Coordinates of C-alpha atoms and ligand atoms in Angstrom, one line a residue:
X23 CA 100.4 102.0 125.3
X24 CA 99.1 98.9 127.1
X25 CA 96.2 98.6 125.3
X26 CA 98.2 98.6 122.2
X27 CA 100.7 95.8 123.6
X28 CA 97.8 94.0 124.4
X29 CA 96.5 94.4 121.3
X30 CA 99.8 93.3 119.6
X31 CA 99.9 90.3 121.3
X32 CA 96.0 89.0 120.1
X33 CA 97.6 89.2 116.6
X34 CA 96.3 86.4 114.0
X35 CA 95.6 85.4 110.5
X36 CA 92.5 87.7 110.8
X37 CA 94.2 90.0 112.2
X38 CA 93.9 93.5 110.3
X39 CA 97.3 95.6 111.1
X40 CA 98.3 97.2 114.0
X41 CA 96.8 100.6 113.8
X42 CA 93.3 99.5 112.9
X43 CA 92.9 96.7 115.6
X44 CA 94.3 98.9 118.1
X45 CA 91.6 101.6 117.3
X46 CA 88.9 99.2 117.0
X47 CA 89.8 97.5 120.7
X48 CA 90.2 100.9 121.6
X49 CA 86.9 102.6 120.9
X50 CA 84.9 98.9 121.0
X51 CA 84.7 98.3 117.1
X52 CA 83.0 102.4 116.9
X53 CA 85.8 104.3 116.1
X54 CA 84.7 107.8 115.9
X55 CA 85.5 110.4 112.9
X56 CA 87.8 112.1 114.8
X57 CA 90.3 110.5 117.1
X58 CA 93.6 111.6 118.7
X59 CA 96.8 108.8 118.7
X60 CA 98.4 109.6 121.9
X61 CA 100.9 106.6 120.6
X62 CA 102.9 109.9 119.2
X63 CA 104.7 112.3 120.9
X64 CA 101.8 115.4 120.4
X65 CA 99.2 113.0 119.2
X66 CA 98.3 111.7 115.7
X67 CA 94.8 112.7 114.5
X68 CA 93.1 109.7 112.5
X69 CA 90.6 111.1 110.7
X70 CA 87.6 109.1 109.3
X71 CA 85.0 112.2 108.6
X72 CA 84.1 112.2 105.0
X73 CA 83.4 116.3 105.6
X74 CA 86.8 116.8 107.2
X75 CA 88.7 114.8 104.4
X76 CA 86.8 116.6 101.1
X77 CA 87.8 120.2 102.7
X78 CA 91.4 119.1 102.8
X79 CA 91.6 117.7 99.4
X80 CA 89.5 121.1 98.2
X81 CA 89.3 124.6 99.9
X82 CA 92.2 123.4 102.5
X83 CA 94.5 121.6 100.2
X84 CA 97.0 124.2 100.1
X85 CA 97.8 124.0 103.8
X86 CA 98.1 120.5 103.3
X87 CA 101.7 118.8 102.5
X88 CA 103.3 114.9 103.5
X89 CA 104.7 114.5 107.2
X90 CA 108.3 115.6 106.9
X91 CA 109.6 112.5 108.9
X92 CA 108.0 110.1 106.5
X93 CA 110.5 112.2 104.0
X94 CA 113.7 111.7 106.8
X95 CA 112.7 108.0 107.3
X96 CA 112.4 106.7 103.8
X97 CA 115.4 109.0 102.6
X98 CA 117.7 106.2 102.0
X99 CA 115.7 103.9 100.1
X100 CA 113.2 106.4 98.2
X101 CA 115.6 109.9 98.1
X102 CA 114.2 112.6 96.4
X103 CA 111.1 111.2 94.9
X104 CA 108.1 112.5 94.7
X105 CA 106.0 110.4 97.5
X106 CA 107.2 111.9 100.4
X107 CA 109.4 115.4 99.1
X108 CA 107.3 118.7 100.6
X109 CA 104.5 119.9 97.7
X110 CA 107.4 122.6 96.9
X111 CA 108.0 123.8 93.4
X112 CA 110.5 121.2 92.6
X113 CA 108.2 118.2 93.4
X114 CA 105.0 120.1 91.4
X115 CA 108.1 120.2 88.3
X116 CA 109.0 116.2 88.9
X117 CA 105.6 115.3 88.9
X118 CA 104.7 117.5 85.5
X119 CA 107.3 115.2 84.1
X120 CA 106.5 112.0 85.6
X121 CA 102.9 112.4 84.5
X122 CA 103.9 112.4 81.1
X123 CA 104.3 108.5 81.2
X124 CA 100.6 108.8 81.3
X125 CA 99.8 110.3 78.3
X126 CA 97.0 108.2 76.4
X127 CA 99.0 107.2 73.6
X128 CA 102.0 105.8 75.9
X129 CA 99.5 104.6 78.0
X130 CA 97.8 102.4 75.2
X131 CA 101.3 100.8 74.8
X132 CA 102.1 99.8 78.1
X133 CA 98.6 98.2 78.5
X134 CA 98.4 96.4 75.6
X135 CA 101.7 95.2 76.3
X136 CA 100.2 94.0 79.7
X137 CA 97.3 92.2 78.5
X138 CA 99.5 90.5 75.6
X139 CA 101.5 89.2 78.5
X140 CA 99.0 88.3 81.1
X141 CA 96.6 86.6 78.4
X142 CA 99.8 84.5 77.5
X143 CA 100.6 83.6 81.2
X144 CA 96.9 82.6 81.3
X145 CA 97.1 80.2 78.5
X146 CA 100.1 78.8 80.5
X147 CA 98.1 77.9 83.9
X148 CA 95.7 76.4 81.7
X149 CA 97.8 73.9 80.2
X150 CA 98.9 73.5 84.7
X151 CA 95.5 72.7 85.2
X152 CA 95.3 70.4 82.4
X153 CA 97.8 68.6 83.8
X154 CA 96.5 68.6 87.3
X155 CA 98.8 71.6 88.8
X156 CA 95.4 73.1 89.9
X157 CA 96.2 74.6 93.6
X158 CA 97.8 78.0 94.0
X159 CA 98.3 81.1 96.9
X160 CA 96.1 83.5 94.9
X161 CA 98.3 86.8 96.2
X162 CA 101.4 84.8 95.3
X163 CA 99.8 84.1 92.1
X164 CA 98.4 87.4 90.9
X165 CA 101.3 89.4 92.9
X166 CA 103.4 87.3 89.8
X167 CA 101.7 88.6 87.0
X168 CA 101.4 92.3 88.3
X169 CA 104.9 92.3 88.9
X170 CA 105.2 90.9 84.9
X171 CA 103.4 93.8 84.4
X172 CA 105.2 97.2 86.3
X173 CA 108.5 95.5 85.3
X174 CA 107.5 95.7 81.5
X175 CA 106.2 99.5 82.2
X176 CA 108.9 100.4 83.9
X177 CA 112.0 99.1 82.7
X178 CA 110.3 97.4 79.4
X179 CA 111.6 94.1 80.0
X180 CA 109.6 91.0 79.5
X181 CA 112.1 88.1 80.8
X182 CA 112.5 87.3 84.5
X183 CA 115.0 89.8 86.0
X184 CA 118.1 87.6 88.1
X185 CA 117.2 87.6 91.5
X186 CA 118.4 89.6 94.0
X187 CA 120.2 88.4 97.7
X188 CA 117.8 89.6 100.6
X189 CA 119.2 89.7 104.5
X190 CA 116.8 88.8 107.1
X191 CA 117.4 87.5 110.4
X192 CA 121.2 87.3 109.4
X193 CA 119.9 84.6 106.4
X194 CA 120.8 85.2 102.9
X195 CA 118.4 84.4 100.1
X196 CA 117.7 85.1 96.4
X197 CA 114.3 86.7 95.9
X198 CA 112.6 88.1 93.0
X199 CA 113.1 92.0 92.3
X200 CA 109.0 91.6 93.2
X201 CA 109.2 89.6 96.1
X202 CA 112.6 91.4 97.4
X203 CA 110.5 94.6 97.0
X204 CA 107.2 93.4 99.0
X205 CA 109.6 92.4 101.6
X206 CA 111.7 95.4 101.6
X207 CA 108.1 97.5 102.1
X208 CA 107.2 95.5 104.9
X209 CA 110.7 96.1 106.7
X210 CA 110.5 99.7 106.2
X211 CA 106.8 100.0 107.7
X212 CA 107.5 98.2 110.3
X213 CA 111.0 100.5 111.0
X214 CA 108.8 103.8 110.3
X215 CA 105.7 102.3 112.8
X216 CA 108.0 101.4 115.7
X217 CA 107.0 102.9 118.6
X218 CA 110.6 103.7 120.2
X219 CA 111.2 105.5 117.0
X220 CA 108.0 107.4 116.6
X221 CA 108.6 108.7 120.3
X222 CA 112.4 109.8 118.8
X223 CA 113.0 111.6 115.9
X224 CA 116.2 112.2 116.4
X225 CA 116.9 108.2 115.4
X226 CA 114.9 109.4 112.2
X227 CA 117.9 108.9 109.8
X228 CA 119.7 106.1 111.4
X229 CA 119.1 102.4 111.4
X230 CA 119.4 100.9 114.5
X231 CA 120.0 97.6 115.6
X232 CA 120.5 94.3 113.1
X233 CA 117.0 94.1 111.9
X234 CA 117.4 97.8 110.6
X235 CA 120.7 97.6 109.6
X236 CA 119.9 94.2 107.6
X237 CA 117.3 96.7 105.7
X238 CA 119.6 99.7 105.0
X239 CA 122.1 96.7 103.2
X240 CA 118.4 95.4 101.1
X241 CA 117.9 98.9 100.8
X242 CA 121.2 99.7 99.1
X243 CA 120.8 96.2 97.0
X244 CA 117.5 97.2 95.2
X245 CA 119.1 101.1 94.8
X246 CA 122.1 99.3 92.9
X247 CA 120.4 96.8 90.6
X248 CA 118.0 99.7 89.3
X249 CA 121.5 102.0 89.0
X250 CA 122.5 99.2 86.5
X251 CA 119.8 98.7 84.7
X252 CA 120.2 102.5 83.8
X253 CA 123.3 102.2 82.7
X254 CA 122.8 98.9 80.4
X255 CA 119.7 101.0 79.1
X256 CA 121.8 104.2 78.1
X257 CA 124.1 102.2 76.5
X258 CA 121.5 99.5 74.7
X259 CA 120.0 102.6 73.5
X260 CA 123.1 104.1 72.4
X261 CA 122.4 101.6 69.2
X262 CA 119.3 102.2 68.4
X263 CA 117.6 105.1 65.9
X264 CA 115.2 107.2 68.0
X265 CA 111.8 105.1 66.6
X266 CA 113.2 102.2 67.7
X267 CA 113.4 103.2 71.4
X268 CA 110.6 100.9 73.7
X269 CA 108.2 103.5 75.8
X270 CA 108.6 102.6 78.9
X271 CA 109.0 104.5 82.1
X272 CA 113.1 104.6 82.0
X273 CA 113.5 105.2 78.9
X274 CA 111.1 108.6 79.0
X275 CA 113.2 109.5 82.2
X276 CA 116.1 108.9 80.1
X277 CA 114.7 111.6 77.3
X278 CA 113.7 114.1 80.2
X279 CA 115.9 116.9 80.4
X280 CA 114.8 116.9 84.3
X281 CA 116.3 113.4 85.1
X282 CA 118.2 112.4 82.3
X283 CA 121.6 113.8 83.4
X284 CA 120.8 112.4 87.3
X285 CA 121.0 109.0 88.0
X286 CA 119.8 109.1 91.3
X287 CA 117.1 110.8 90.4
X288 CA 115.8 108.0 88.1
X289 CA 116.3 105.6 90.9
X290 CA 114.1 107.2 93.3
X291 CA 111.9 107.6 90.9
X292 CA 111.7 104.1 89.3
X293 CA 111.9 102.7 93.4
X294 CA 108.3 104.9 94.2
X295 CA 107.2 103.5 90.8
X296 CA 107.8 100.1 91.7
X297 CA 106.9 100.0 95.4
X298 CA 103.4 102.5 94.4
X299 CA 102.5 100.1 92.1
X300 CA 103.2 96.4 92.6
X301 CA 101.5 96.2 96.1
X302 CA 98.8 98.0 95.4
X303 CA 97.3 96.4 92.4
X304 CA 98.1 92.8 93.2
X305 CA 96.2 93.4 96.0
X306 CA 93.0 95.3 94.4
X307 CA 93.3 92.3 91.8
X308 CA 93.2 89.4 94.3
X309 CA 91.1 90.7 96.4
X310 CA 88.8 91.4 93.4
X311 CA 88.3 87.5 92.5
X312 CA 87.9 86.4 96.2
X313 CA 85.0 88.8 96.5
X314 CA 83.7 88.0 92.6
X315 CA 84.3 84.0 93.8
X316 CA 82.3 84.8 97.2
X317 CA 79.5 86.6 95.0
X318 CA 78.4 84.0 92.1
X319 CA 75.7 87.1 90.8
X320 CA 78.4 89.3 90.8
X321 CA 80.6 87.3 88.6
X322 CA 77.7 85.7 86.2
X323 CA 76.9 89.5 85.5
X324 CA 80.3 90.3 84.8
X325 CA 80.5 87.1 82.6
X326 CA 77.9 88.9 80.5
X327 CA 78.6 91.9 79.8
X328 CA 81.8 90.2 78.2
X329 CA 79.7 88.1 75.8
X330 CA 77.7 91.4 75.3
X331 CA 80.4 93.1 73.8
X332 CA 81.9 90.5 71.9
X333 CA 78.6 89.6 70.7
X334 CA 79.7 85.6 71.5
X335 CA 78.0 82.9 73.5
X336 CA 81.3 81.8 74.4
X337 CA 84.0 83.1 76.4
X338 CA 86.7 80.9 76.1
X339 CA 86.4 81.6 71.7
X340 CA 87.8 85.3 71.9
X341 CA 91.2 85.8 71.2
X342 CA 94.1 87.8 72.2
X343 CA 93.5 90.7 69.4
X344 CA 90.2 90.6 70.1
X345 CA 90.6 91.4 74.2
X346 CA 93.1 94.0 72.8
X347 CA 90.5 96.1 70.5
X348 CA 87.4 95.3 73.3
X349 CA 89.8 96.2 76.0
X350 CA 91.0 99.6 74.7
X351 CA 91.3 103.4 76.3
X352 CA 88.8 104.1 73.6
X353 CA 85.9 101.2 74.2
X354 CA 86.6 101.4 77.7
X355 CA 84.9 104.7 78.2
X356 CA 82.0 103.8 75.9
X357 CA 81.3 99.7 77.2
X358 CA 82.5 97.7 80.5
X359 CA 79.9 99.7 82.9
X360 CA 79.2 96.6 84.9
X361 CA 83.0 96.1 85.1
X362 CA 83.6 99.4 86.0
X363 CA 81.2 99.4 88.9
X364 CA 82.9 95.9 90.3
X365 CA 86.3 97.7 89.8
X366 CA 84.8 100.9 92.1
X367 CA 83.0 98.9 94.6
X368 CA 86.5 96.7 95.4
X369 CA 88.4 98.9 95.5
X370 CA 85.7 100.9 98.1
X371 CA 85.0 97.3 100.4
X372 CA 88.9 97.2 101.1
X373 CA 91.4 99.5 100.0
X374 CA 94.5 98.5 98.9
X375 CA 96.3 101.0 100.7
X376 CA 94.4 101.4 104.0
X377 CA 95.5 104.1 105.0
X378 CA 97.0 107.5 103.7
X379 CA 100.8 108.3 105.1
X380 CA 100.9 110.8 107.7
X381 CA 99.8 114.3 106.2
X382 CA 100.3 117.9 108.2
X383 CA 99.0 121.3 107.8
X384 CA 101.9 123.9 107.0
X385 CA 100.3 126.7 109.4
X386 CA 97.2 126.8 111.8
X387 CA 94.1 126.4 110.1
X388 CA 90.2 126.0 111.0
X389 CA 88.2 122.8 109.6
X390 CA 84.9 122.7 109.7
X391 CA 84.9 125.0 113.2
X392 CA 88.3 122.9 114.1
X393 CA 91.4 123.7 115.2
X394 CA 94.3 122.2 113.6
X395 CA 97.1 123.2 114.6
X396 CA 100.5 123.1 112.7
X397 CA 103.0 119.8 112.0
X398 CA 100.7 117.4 114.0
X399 CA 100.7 114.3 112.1
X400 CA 97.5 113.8 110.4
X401 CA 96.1 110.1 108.8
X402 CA 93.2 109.6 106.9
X403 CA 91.8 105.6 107.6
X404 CA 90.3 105.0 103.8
X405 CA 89.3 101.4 105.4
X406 CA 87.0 103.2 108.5
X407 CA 86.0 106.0 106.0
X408 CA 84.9 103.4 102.9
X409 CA 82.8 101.1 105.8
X410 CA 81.2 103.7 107.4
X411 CA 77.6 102.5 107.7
X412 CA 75.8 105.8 106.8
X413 CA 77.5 106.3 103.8
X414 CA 77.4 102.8 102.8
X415 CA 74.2 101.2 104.7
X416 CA 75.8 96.9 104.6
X417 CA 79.2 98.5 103.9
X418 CA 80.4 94.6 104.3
X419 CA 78.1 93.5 101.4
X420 CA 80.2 93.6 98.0
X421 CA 77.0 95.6 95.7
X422 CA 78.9 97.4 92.6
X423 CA 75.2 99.2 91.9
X424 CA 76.7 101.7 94.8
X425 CA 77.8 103.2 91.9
X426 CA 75.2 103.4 89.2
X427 CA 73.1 106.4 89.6
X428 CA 70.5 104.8 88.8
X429 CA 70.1 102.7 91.1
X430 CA 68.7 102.6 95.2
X431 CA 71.9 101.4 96.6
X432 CA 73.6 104.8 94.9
X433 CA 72.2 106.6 98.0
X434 CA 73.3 106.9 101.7
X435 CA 71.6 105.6 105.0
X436 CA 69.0 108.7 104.6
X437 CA 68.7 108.1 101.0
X438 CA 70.4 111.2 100.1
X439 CA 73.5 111.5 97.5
X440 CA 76.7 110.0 99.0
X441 CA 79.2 112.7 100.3
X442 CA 82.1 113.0 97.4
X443 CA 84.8 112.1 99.9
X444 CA 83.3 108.6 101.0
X445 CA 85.5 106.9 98.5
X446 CA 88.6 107.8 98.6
X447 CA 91.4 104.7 97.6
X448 CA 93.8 107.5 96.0
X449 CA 94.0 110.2 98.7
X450 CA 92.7 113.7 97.0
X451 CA 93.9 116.8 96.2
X452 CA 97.3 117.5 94.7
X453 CA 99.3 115.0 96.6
X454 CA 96.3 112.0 94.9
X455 CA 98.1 109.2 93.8
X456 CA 99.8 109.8 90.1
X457 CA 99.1 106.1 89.1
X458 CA 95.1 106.7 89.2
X459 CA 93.9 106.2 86.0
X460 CA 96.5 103.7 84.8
X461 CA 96.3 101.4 88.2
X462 CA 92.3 101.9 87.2
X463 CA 93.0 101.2 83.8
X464 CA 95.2 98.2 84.2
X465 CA 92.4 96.6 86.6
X466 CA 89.9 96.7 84.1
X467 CA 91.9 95.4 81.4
X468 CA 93.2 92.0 83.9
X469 CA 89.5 91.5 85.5
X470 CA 88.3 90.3 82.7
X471 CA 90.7 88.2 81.2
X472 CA 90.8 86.0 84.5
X473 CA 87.5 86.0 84.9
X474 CA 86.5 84.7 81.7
X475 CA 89.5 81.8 82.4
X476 CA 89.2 80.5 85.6
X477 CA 87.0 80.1 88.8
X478 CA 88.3 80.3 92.0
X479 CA 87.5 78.0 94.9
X480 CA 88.6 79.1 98.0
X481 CA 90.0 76.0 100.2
X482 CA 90.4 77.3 103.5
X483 CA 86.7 76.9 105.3
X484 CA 87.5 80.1 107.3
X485 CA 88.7 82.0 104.5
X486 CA 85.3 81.4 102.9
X487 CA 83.6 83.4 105.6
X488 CA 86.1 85.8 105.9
X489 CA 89.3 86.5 103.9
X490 CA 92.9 87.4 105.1
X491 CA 94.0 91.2 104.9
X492 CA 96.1 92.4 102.8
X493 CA 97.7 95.4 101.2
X494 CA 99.7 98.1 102.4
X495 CA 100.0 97.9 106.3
X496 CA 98.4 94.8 106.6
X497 CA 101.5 92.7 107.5
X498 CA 102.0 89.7 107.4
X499 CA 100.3 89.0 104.2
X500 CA 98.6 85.1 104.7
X501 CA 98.6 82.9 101.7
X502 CA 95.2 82.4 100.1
X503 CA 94.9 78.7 98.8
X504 CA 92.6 78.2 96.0
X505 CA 92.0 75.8 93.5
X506 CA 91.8 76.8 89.7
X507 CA 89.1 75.6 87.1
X508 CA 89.2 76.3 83.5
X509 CA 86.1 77.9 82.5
Ligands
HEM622 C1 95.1 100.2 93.0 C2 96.3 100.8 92.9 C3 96.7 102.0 93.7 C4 96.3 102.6 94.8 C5 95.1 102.1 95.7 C6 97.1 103.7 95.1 C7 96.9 104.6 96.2 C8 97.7 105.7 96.4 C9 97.6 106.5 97.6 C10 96.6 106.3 98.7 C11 98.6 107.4 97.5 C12 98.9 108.5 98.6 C13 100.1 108.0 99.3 C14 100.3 108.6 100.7 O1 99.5 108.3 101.6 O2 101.3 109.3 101.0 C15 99.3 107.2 96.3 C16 100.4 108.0 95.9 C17 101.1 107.7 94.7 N1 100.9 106.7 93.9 FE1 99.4 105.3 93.9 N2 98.1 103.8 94.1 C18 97.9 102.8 93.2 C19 98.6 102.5 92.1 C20 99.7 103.3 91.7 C21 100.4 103.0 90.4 C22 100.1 101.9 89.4 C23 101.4 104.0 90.4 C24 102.4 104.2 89.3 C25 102.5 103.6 88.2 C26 101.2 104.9 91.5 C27 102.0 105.9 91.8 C28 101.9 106.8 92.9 C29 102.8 107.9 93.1 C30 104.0 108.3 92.3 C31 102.3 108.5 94.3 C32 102.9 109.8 95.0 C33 102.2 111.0 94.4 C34 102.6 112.3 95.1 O3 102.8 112.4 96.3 O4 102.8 113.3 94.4 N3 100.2 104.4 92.3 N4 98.8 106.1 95.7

């Protein structure tokens, strides 16, 4: 415990989060694959062992299930969605029905409405640079257009939605559902992670104090402007024939015989929608162009493979339909390799979400020869696992051929085949994240179109030797000033 509040107090803008620095100071930068958080009340295992982690999402998955307190916790702000509701029958149901917003078709839509709105807001900063509006926070700035982009998925609207009034240190202010949201994620990590409340469970479902009690009322805000969005959606679509209905992620709740009678339902569902998406891709997408800006090679040879497939010596000549036929489910899977690999390996050098939530095992079971016994939290660090040196020999260097068989770099230390659970951003098993393939998918489609816009120059000296955290559990997020050029 003293180590930790020693730990807390070091706290800086390079700071990585809590948990990580605290292991690290503990265990003198080496954590081990295996380690026992005596922070909780019976320990929390943080687990790092690629072995360990593939048996649990394979042969030992069905012992496997979310922390039930994380469920407790989170009740009043995420309910009965699926993120943290026990792998029961009803959740394997919900999430049947929730997958079907993926479907490859409705999946198509949603993207090509993303890239027809991101390609217009990038036409928009280039007329800012043009006139000399050339500085920007690069989170702030991508965080923008991702959030552009889950609103339009989710609740298919393309205008800025009326800000919302956020309570924080008994202040008032208007925020952005986006913003609001980040904020509101930070305030409930940081109620979840305190350590007076991990050490008493019985405070599990109450909110204590101002701070808390300021983020039940945010809570409750967010809940209510996503109850009337339903309700002006049911009766908007009360007017239209059944073609003319948008596919978005409401709308298909509001056509599911499983939610479309429960409105509270759709709320927790569009809420884990929301808050699984929005942090997690802004920060895979702006971490992406710091580590493309910090590795020119990188970024030239992503540069080429786009005038590869368009077959054009120029860049800046392709237009919007033609990023939208290039950019589709279909040529995806045949073209962008190079992308593909840049996508991997960023998503491998720093995870968006660095860490899994707390897992258990429903009885007793044996791991590889260990014993793990029953309801003992259980995390797996994706950021230790993904740097581990012997998996990834420079696991700091940003090298996307880790991923092309054929090349040297595909192997481990020993020069043997990687083992399958060394990259793991999604968790595994049945509890991996729903939002896979389209967060993957909607990476791939953004990449490009920035990088074929702008470059990046980072203005902060430091920051050019080593960048801010961010993501989920890296709180405070820093601002990441860069300027813009047009390519
Ligand atoms: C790069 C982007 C993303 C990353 C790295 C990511 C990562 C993860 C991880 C690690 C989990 C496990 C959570 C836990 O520890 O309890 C998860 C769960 C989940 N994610 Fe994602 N996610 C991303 C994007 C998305 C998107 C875009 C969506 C939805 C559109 C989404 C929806 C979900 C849902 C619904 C779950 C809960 C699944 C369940 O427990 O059955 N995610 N995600």
């Amino acid at each position: 415990m003293l180590t930790f509040l020693k730990v807390l107090k070091t706290q800086d803008e390079f700071w990585e989060d809590s948990h990580y620095e605290y292991l690290k100071h503990a265990f003198n930068n080496e954590i081990p694959p295996y380690v026992i958080d005596f922070r909780f009340p019976k320990g929390m295992l943080v687990i790092t062992d690629p072995d360990f982690i593939f048996e649990s999402y394979t042969t030992k998955n069905k012992f496997f299930d979310k922390y039930p307190r994380s469920y407790t916790i989170n009740k009043k702000n995420l309910g009965e969605s699926i993120l943290f509701t026990p792998s029961d029958e009803v959740w394997a149901q919900k999430r049947k029905h929730l997958s079907s917003a993926f479907y490859k078709d409705k999946m198509q839509q949603q993207l090509n409405s993303i890239m027809s709105t991101i390609y217009d807001t990038i036409q928009e900063t280039i007329q800012q640079i043009k006139q000399g509006q050339d500085e920007l926070d690069l989170n702030e700035y991508i965080g923008k257009m991702i959030l552009k982009a889950v609103q339009i998925c989710i609740f298919g609207v393309h205008e800025q939605l009326e800000n919302l009034p956020f309570i924080q240190n008994g202040k008032t202010e208007l925020l952005s559902i986006g913003v609001m949201m980040n904020r509101i994620v930070s305030q409930n990590i940081k109620r979840s992670s305190n350590i007076f409340r991990i050490n008493f469970e019985i405070l599990d479902q109450y909110f204590v104090g101002k701070a808390e009690k300021e983020l039940e009322q945010n809570n409750l805000t967010l809940r209510r402007f996503i109850f009337d969005m339903i309700n002006q959606r049911r009766q908007k679509n009360k007017a239209l024939k059944p073609e003319e209905i948008h596919h978005d992620f409401l709308n298909m709740l509001l056509q599911d015989d499983l939610f479309k009678d429960n409105d509270s339902l759709m709320v927790d569902e569009c809420s884990t929608f929301m808050l699984a998406a929005t942090q997690t891709t802004t920060t895979a997408l702006s971490n992406l162009f710091f580590y493309l800006t910090k590795n020119e090679t990188v970024k030239t040879n992503v540069r080429n493979e786009i005038k590869d497939i368009f077959g054009k010596k120029l860049i800046s000549q392709i237009s919007k339909e033609e990023w939208l036929q290039k950019l589709s489910l279909d040529e995806m899977s045949n073209q962008w390799n190079y992308l593909c690999m840049v996508v991997q390996e960023n998503l491998r050098i720093e995870p968006p979400a660095r860490r899994c939530t707390p897992q258990i095992v429903t009885e007793d079971v044996e791991i590889l020869g260990k014993k793990i016994p029953k309801g003992i939290p259980i995390v797996f660090h994706f950021l230790v696992l993904q740097r581990n040196a012997k998996e990834w020999p420079e696991p700091f260097k940003f090298i996307p051929e880790r991923f092309d068989p054929s090349s040297k770099h595909f192997l481990n230390a020993e020069g043997k085949k990687r083992k399958p659970a060394s990259f793991s951003p999604f968790l595994g098993g049945r509890r991996i994240c729903l939002g896979k393939t389209f967060a993957e998918n909607v990476i791939k489609c953004i990449a490009p179109l920035i990088v074929s816009s702008f470059d990046f120059e980072i203005l902060k000296p430091e920051h050019q030797q080593r960048k801010p955290p961010n993501g989920v559990f890296a709180e405070p997020v820093y601002p990441m000033k860069v300027r813009l050029y047009e390519q």
